[in-house]
PDB file of C-alpha atoms in Angstrom:
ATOM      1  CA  UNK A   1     101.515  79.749  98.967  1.00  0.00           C
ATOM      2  CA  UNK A   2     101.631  82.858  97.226  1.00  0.00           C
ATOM      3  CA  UNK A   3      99.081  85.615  96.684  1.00  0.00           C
ATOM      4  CA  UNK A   4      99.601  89.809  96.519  1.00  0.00           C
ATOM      5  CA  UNK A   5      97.888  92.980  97.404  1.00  0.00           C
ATOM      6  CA  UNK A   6      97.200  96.336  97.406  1.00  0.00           C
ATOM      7  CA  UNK A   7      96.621  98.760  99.762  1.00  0.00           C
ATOM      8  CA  UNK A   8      96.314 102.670 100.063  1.00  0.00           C
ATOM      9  CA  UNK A   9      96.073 105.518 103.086  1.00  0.00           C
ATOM     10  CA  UNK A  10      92.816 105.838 104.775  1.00  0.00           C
ATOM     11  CA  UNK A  11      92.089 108.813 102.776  1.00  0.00           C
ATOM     12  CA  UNK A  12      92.403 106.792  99.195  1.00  0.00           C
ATOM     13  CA  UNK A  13      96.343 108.611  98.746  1.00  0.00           C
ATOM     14  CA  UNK A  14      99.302 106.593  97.569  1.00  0.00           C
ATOM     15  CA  UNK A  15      99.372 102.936  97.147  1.00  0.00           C
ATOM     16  CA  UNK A  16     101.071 100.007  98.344  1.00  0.00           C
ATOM     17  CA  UNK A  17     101.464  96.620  96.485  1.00  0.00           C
ATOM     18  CA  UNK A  18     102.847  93.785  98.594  1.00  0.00           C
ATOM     19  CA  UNK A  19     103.443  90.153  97.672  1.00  0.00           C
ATOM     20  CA  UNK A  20     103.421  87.451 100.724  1.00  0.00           C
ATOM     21  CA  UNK A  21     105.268  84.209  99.487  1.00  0.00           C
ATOM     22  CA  UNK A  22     105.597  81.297 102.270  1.00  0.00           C
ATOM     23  CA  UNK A  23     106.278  78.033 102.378  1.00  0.00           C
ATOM     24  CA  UNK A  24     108.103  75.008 104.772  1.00  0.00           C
ATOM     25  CA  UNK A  25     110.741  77.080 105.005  1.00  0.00           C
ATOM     26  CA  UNK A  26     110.305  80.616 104.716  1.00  0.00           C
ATOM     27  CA  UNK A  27     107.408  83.576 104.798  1.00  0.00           C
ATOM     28  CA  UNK A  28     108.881  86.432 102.319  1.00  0.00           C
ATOM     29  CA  UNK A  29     107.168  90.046 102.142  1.00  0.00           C
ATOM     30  CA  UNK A  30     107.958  92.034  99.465  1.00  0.00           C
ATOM     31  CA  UNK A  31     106.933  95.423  98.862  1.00  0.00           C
ATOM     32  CA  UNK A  32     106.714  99.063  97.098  1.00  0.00           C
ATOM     33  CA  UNK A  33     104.787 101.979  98.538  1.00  0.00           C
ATOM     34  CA  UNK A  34     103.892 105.301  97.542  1.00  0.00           C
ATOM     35  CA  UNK A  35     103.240 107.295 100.980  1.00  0.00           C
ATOM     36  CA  UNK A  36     102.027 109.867 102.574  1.00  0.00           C
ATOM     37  CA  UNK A  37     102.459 109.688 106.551  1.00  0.00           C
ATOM     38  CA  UNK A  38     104.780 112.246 107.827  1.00  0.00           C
ATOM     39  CA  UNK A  39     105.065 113.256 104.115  1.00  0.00           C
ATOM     40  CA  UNK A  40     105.508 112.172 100.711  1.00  0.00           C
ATOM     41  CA  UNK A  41     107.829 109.240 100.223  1.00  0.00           C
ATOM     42  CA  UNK A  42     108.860 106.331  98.112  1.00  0.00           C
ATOM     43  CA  UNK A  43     109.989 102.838  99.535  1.00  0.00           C
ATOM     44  CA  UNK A  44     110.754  99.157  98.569  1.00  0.00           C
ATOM     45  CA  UNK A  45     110.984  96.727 101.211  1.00  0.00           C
ATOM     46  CA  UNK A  46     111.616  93.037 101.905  1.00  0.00           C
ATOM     47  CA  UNK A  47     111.586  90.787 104.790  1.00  0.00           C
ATOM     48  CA  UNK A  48     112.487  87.542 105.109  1.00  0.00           C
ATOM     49  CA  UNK A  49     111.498  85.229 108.233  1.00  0.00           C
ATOM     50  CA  UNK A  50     111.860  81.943 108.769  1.00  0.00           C
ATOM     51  CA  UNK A  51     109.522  78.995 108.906  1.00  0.00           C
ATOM     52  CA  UNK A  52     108.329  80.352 112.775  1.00  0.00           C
ATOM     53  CA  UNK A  53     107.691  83.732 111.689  1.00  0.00           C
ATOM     54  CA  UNK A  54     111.005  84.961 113.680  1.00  0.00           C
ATOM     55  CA  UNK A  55     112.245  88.028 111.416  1.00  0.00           C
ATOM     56  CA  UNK A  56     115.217  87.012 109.703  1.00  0.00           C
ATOM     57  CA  UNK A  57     116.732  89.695 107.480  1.00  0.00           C
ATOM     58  CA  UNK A  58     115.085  92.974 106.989  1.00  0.00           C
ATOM     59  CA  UNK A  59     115.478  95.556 103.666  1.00  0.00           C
ATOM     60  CA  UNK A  60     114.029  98.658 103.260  1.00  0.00           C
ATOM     61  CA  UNK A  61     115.426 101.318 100.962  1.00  0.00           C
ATOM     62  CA  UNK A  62     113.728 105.152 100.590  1.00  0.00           C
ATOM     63  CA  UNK A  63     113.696 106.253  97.420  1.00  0.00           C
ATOM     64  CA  UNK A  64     116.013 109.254  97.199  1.00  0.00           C
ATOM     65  CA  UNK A  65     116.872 108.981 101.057  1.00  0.00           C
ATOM     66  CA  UNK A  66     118.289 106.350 103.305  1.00  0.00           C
ATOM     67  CA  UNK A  67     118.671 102.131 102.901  1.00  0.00           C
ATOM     68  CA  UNK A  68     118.959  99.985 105.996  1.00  0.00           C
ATOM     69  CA  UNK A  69     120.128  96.321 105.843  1.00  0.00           C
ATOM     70  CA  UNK A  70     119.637  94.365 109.302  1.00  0.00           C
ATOM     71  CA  UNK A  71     119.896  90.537 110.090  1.00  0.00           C
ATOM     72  CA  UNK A  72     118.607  88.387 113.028  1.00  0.00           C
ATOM     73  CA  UNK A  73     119.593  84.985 113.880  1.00  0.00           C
ATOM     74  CA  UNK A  74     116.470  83.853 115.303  1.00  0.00           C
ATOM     75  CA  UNK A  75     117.497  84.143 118.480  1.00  0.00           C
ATOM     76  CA  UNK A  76     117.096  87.772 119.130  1.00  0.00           C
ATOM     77  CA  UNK A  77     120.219  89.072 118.023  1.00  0.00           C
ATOM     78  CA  UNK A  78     120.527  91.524 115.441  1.00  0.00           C
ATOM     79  CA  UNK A  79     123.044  92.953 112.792  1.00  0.00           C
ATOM     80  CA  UNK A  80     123.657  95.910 110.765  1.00  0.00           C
ATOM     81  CA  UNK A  81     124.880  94.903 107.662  1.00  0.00           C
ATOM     82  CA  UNK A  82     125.419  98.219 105.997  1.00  0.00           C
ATOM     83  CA  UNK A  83     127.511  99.485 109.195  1.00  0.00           C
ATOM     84  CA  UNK A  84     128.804  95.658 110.059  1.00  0.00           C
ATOM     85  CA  UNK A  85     128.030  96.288 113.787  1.00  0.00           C
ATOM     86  CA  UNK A  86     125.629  94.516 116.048  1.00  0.00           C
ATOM     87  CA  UNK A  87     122.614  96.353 116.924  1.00  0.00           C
ATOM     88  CA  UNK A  88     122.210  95.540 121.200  1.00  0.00           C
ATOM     89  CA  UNK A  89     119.442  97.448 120.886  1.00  0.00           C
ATOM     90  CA  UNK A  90     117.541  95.253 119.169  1.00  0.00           C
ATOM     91  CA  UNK A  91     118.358  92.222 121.773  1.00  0.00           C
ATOM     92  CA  UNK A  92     115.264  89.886 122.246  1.00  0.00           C
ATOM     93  CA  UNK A  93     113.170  91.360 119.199  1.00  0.00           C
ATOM     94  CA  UNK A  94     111.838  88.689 117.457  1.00  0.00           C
ATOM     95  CA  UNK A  95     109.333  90.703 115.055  1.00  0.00           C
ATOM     96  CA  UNK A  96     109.949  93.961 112.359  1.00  0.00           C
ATOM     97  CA  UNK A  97     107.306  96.340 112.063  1.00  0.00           C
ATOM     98  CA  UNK A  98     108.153  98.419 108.997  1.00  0.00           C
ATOM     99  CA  UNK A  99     105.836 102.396 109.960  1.00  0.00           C
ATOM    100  CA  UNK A 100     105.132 102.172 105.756  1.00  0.00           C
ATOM    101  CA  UNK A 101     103.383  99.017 106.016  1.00  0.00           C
ATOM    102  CA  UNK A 102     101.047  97.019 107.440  1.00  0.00           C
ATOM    103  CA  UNK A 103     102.113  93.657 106.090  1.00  0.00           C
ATOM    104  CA  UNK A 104     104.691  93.151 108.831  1.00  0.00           C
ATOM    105  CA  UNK A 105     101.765  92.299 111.318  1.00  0.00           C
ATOM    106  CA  UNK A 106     101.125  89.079 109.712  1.00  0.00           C
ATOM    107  CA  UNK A 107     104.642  88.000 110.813  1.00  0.00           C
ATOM    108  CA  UNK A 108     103.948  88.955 114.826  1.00  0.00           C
ATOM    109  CA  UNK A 109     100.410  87.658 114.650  1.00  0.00           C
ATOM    110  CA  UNK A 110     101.608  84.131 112.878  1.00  0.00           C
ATOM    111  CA  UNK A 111     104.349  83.991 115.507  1.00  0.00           C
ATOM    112  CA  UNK A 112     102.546  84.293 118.271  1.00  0.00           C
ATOM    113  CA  UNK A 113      99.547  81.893 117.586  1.00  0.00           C
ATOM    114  CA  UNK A 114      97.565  83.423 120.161  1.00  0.00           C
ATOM    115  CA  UNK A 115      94.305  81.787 121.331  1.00  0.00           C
ATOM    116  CA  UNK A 116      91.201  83.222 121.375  1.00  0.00           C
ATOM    117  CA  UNK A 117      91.432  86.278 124.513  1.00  0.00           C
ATOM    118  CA  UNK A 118      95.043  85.440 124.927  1.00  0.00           C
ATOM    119  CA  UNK A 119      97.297  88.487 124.837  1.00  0.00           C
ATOM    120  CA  UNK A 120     101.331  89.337 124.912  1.00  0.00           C
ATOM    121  CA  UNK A 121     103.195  91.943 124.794  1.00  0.00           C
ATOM    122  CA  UNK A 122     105.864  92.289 122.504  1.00  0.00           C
ATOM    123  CA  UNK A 123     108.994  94.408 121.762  1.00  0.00           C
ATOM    124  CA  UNK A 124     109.115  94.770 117.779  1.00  0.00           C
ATOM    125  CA  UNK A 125     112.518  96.316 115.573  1.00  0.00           C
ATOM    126  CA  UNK A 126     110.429  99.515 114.561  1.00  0.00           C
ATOM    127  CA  UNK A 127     111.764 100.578 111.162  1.00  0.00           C
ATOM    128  CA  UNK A 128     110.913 104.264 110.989  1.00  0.00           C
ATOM    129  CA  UNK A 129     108.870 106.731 108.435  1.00  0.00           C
ATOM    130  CA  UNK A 130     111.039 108.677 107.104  1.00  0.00           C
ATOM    131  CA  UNK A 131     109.971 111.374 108.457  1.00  0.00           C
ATOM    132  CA  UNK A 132     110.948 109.719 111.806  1.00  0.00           C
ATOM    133  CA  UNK A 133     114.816 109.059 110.954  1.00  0.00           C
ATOM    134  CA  UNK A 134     117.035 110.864 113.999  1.00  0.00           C
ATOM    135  CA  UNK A 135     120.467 110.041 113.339  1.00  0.00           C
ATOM    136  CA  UNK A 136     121.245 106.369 111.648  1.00  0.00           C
ATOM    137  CA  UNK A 137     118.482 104.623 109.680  1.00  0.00           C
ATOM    138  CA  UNK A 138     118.009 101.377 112.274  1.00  0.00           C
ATOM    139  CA  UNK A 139     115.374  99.846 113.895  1.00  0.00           C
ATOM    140  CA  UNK A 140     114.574 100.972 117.270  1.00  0.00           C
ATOM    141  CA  UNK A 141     112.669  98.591 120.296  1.00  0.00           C
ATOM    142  CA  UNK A 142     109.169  99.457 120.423  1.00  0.00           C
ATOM    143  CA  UNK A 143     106.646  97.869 123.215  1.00  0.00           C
ATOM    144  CA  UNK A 144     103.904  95.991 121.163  1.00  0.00           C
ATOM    145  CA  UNK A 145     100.491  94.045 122.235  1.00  0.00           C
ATOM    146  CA  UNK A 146      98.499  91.748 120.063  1.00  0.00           C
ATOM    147  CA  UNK A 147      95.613  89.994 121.423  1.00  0.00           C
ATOM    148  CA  UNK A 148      93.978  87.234 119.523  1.00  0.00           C
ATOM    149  CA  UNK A 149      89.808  87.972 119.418  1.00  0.00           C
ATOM    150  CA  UNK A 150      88.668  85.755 117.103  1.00  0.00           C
ATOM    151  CA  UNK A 151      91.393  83.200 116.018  1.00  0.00           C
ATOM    152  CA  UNK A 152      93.119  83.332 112.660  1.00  0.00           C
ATOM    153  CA  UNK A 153      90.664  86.527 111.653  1.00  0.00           C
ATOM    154  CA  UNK A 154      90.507  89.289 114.167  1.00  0.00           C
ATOM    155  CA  UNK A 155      93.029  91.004 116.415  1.00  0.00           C
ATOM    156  CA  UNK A 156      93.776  93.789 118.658  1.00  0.00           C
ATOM    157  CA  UNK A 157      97.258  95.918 117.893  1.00  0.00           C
ATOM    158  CA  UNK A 158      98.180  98.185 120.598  1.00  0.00           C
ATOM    159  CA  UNK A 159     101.448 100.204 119.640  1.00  0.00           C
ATOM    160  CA  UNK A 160     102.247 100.517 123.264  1.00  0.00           C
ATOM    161  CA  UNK A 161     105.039 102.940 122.144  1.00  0.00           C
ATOM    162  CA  UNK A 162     102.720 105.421 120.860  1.00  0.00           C
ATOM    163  CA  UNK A 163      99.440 104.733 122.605  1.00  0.00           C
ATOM    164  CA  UNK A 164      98.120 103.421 119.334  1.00  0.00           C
ATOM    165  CA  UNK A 165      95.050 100.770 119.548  1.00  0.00           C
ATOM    166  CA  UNK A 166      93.304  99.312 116.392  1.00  0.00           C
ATOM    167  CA  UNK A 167      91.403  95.903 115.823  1.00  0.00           C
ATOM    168  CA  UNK A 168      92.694  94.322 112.704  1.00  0.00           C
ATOM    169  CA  UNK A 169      90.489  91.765 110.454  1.00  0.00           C
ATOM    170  CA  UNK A 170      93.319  89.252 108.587  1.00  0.00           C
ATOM    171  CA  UNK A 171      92.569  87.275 105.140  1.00  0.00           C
ATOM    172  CA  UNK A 172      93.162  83.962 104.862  1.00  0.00           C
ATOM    173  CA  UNK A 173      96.900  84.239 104.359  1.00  0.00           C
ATOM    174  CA  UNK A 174      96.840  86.425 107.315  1.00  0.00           C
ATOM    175  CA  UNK A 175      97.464  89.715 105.751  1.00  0.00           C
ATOM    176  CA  UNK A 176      95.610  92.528 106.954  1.00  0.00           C
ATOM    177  CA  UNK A 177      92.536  93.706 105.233  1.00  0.00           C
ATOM    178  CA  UNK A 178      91.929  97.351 106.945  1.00  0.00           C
ATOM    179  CA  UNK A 179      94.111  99.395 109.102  1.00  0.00           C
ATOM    180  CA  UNK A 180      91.357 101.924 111.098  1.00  0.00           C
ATOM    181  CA  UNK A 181      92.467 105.003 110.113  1.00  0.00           C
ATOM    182  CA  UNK A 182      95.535 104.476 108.781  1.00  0.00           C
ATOM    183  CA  UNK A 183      95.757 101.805 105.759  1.00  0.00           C
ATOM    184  CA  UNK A 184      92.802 100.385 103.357  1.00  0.00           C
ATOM    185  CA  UNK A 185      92.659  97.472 101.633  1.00  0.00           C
ATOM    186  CA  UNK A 186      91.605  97.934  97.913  1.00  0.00           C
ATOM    187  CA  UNK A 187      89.273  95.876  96.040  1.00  0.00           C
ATOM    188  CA  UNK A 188      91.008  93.268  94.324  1.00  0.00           C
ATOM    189  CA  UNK A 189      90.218  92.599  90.619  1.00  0.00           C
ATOM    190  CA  UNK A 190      88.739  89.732  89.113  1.00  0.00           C
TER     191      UNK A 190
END
């Protein structure tokens, strides 16, 4: 399976084209973004999990700014590669959110498989905006809770970190469509 798509701010500013490639083994984003949260910014990322949605390798580079390279062996454990140093940190994250993107949902709502009203919380490898970045460019834990409304089509993100709630509506690959106030989907073409 393989499909791509666009999305912009919530305003209509900057633009986002991501490509979701999955199959037995692997689910594969792959992005580039022109942003504006926190500021102006430029950004290619790609993620690689494996064939349970567990984030495997993680790349995102800021155009102009800083790259970060991590690992995870599916078991929780996580690795720099650009520093070669283990990230402890990160212990028992399963799931990336990338802040420039809301692709990397798809891989915490696909892990999960939540039922319809189930709920969990979560603790996510945050990669920050840029305008975020204190010190090294890493992940960081951040306390996440999806719950499952309407199964395979509607859930509730609550970025527990930030007191964040928004109800996302998923396509059928599982990619969000809007992002209340913060990303829209644009209309795809023919």
């Amino acid at each position: 399976m393989r499909t791509s798509v666009c999305w912009t701010n919530w305003q209509g500013q900057g633009l986002e084209r991501c490509t979701l490639v999955q199959d037995d083994e692997h689910l594969i984003l792959e992005g580039v973004v022109s942003g504006t949260r926190g500021g102006k910014y430029g950004a290619y990322y790609s993620v690689r999990a494996d064939a349970q949605c567990r984030t495997r390798e993680v790349l995102v580079k800021y155009i102009g700014g800083q790259t970060l390279h991590v690992v995870a062996d599916g078991d929780g454990h996580w690795h720099d590669i650009l520093g070669d140093r283990p990230v402890p940190s990160l212990d028992g994250c399963f799931d990336v959110d990338i802040g420039v993107t809301p692709a990397t949902n798809t891989l915490a709502i696909k892990r999960l498989g939540l039922a319809p009203k189930a709920r969990q919380d979560i603790v996510a490898a945050y990669v920050p905006l840029p305008s975020q970045i204190e010190g090294a460019f890493l992940p960081v834990p951040a306390q996440q809770r999806y719950t499952c409304l309407i199964a395979d089509r509607r859930y509730r993100y609550e970025g527990l970190f930030r007191s964040f709630k928004a109800e996302l509506e998923l396509d059928r690959f599982g990619l969000v469509m809007n992002y209340p106030d913060t990303f829209r989907r644009m209309a795809e073409n023919g």
